[in-house]
XYZ file of C-alpha atoms in Angstrom:
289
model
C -23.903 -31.482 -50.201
C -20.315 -31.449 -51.523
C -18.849 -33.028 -54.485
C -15.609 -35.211 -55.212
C -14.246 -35.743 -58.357
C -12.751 -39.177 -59.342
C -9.952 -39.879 -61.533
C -7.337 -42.405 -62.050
C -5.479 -44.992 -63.677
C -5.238 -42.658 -67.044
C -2.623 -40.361 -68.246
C -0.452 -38.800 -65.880
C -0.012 -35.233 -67.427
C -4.292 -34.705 -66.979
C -4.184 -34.461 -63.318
C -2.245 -30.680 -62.855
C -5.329 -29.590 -65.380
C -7.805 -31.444 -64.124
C -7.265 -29.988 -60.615
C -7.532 -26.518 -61.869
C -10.608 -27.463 -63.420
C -12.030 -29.200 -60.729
C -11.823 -25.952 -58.126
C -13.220 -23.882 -60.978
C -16.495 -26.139 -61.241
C -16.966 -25.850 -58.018
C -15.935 -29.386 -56.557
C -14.805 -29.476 -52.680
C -12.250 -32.144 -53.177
C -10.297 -34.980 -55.618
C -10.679 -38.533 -54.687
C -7.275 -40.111 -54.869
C -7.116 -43.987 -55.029
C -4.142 -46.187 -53.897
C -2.661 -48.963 -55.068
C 1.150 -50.302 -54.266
C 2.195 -52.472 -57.137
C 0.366 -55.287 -59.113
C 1.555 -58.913 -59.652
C 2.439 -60.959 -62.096
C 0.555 -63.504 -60.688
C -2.180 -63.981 -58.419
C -5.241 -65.495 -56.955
C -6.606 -62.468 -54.600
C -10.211 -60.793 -56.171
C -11.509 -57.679 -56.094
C -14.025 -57.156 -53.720
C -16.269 -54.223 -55.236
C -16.474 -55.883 -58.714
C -18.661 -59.175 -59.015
C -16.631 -60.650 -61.413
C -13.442 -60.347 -58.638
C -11.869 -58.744 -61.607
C -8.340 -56.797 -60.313
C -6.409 -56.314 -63.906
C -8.052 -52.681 -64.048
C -5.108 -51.832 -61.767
C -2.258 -52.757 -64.182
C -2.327 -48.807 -65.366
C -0.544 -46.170 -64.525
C -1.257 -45.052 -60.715
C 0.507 -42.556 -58.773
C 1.745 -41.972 -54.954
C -1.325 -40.519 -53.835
C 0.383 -38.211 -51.394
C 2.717 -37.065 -53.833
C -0.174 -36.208 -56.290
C -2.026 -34.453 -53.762
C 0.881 -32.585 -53.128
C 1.477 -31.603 -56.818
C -1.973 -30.944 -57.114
C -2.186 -28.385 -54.011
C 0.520 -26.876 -55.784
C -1.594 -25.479 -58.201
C -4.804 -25.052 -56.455
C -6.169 -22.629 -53.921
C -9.297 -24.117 -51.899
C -9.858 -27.933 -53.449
C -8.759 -30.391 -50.473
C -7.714 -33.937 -51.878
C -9.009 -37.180 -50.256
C -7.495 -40.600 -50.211
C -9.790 -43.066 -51.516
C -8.687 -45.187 -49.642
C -5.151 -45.584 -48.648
C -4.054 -48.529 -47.878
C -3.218 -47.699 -44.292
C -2.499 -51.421 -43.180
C 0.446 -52.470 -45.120
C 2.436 -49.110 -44.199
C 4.438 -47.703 -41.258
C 1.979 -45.318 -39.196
C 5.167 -43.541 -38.242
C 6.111 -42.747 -41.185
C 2.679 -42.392 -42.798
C 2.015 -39.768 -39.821
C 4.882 -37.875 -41.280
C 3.600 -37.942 -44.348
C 0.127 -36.806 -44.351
C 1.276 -34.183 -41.490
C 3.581 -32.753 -43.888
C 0.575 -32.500 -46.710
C -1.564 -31.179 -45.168
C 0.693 -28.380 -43.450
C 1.977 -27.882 -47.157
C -0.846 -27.695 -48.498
C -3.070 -24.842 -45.362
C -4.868 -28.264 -44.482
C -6.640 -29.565 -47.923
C -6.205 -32.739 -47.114
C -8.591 -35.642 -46.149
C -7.088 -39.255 -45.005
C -9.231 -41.704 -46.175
C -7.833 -45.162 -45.001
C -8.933 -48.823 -45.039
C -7.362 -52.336 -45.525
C -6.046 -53.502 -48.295
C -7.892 -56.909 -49.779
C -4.580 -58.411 -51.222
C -2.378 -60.441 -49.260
C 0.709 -59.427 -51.839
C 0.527 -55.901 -50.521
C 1.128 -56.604 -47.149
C 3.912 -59.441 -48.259
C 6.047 -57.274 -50.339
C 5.970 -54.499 -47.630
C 6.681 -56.408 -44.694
C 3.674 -56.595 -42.857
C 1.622 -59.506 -41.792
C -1.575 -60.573 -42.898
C -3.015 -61.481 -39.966
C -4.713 -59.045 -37.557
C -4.549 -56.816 -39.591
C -8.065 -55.075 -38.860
C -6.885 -54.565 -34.988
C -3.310 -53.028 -36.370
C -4.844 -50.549 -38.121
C -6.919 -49.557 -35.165
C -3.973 -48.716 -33.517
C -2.376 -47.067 -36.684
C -5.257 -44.493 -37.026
C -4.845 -43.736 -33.053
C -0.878 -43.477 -33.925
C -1.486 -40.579 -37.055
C -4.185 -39.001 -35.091
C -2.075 -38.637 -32.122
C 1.346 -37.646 -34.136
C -0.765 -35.386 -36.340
C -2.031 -33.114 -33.137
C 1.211 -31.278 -32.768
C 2.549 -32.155 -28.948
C 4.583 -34.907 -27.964
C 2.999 -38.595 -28.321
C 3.712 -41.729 -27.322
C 2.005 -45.432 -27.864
C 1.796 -48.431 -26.095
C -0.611 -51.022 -27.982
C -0.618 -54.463 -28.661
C 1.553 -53.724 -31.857
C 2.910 -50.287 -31.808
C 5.353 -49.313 -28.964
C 7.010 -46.104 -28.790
C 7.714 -43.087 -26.054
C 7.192 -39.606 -26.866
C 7.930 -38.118 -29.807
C 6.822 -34.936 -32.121
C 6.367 -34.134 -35.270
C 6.993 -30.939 -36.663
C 5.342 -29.212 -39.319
C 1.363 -30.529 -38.325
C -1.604 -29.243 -39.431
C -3.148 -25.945 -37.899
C -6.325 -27.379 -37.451
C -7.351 -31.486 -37.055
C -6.943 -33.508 -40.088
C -10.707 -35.826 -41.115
C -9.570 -39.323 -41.080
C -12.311 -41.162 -42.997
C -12.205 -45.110 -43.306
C -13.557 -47.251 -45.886
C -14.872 -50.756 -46.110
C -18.190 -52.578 -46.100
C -18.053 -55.442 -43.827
C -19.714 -54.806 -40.250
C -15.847 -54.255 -39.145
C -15.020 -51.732 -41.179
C -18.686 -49.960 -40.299
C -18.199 -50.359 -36.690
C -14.005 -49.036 -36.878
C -15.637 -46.082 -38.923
C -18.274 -45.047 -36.422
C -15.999 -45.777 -33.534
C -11.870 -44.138 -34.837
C -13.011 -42.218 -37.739
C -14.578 -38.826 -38.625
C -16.461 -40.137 -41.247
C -17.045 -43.640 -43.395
C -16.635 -43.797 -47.936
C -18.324 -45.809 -49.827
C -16.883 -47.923 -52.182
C -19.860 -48.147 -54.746
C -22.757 -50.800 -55.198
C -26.647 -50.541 -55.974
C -28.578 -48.260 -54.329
C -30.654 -50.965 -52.174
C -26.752 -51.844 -50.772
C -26.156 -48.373 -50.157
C -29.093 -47.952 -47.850
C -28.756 -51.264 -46.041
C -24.908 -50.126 -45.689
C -26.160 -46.226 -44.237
C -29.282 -47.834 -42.142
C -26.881 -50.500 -40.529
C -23.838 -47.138 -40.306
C -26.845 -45.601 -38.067
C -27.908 -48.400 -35.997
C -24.193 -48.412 -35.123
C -23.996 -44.892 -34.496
C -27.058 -44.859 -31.767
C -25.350 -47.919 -30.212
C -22.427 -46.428 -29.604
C -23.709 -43.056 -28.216
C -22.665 -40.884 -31.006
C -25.811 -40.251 -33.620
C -25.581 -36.483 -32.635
C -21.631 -36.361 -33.361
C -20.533 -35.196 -36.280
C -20.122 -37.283 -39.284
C -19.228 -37.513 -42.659
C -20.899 -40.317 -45.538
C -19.186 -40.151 -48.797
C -20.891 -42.282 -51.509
C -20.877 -43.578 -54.957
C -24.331 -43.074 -56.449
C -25.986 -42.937 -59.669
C -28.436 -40.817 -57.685
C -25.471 -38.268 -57.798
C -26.073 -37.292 -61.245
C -29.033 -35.144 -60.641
C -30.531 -32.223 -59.019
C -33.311 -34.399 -57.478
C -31.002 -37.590 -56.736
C -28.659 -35.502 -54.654
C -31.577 -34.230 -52.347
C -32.545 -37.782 -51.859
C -29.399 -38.599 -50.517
C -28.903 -35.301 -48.646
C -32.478 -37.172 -47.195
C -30.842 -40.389 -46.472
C -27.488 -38.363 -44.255
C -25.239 -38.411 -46.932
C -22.370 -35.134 -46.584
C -20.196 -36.299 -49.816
C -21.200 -37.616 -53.131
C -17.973 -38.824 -55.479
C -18.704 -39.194 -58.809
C -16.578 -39.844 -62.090
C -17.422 -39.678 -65.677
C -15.970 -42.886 -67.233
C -15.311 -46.470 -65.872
C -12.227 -46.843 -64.792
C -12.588 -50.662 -64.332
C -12.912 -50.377 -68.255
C -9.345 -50.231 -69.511
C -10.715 -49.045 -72.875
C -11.660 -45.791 -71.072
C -8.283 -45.592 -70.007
C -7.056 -43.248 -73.158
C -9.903 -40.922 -72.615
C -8.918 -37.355 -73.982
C -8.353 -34.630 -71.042
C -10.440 -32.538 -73.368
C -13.253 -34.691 -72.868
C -12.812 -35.191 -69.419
C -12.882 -31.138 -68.749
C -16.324 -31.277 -70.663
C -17.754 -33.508 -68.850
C -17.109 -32.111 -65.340
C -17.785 -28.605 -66.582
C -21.691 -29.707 -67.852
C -22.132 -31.973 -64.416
C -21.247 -28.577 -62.872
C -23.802 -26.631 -64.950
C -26.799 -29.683 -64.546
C -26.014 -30.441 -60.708
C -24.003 -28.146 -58.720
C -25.516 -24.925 -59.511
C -28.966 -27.085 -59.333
C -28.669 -27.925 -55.660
């Protein structure tokens, strides 16, 4: 099993320590949400949170490529992992030259996690459309993959038209592109494009329907014996015996965080607190298992 931490929307200056911290505990990676802007006004709900709840957002979140990037600075062996980028409402050109230039900068530590965004503002104020926006995105994760390999590349899809072209730095070695989402879509694009599927939380009856149905898939398709990673969200992850069950159930990746950032009370958490916390989940779990 591996471990991700996650932390966000809270005070900028904690991340450069908390990274630090992180390797030293013995996580594998930091879980790095995304989120463009928030509106003034709108009618678009959350989809994780029963109560459709999105104000948690209106908080201070950064680029998450450019925090990955400061955090590698300071770091040896902890990779960073989107979670999730909004893939959908960007340029995969551009994005290609992005996350090739992270994860070249930073001797490959870094994980694309990608999925749709649920808000129809983020695609409006970027320039995208709405609509078909599940079958873009296919073709956007073929367009990084195939920019990210290193030769020249060119694309010819229903959206995306190009000849060849290169990108120069790439990473030495292939980059996991994990994808996100729970709808039988998102499952299905997972199994199908991506290296791997995250979880975006629920209870643990959800998360089993979600990894039985991510298997039925999987034998469909022909590739049960391929390699792939399951990152979850799991109260189970906060003990020895809870991570062997879900070792039991396939899972590679557990996340886990030690406040609720929907809660914007938590948001003014101390970083002293925060570097307790991790450091005694260290002690109880990781050394456990």
């Amino acid at each position: 099993m591996r471990f991700t931490y996650l932390e966000s929307l809270c005070d900028i200056s904690h991340f450069r320590p908390l990274a630090v911290a992180v390797e030293k505990a013995g996580f594998s990676s930091f879980a790095l949400p995304d989120s463009i802007m928030y509106p003034k006004e709108t009618d678009s709900k959350y989809p994780y949170l029963s109560s459709g709840d999105r104000s948690f957002i209106n908080a201070p979140m950064l680029d998450p490529f450019i925090l990955a990037t400061h955090m590698a600075a300071y770091t040896q062996t902890l990779q960073f992992t989107t979670f999730v980028a909004k893939l959908a409402v960007r340029n995969p050109v551009l994005v290609a030259k992005t996350v090739s230039s992270l994860a070249a900068l930073s001797n490959n530590r870094f994980r694309f996690g990608v999925g749709l965004s649920p808000w129809p503002e983020d695609f409006a104020v970027c320039g995208q459309p709405w609509e078909k926006r599940g079958d873009r995105m296919s073709e956007m994760i073929e367009i990084v993959r195939g920019l990210c390999a290193g030769d020249f590349f060119e694309y010819h899809g229903k959206f995306y038209d190009f000849g060849p072209i290169k990108l120069n730095p790439t990473p030495t070695r292939p980059m996991p592109i994990l994808l996100g989402g729970h709808a039988e879509a998102a499952l299905r694009r997972a199994v199908s494009m991506g290296d791997g599927w995250m979880h975006a939380g629920g209870d643990r009856d959800d998360l089993k329907s979600l990894l039985d149905r991510l298997q039925q898939i999987r034998r469909e398709l022909g590739v049960a014996d391929k390699s792939f990673e399951i990152h979850v969200i799991s109260v189970d992850a906060f003990t020895p015996d809870g991570i062997r069950r879900l070792e039991d159930m396939g899972v590679t990746d557990v996340i886990v965080g030690f406040r609720n950032i929907y809660d914007p009370r938590s948001a003014g958490q101390p970083l002293a607190q925060k570097l307790i916390a991790l450091e005694k989940y260290a002690e109880r779990v990781i050394l456990k298992v």
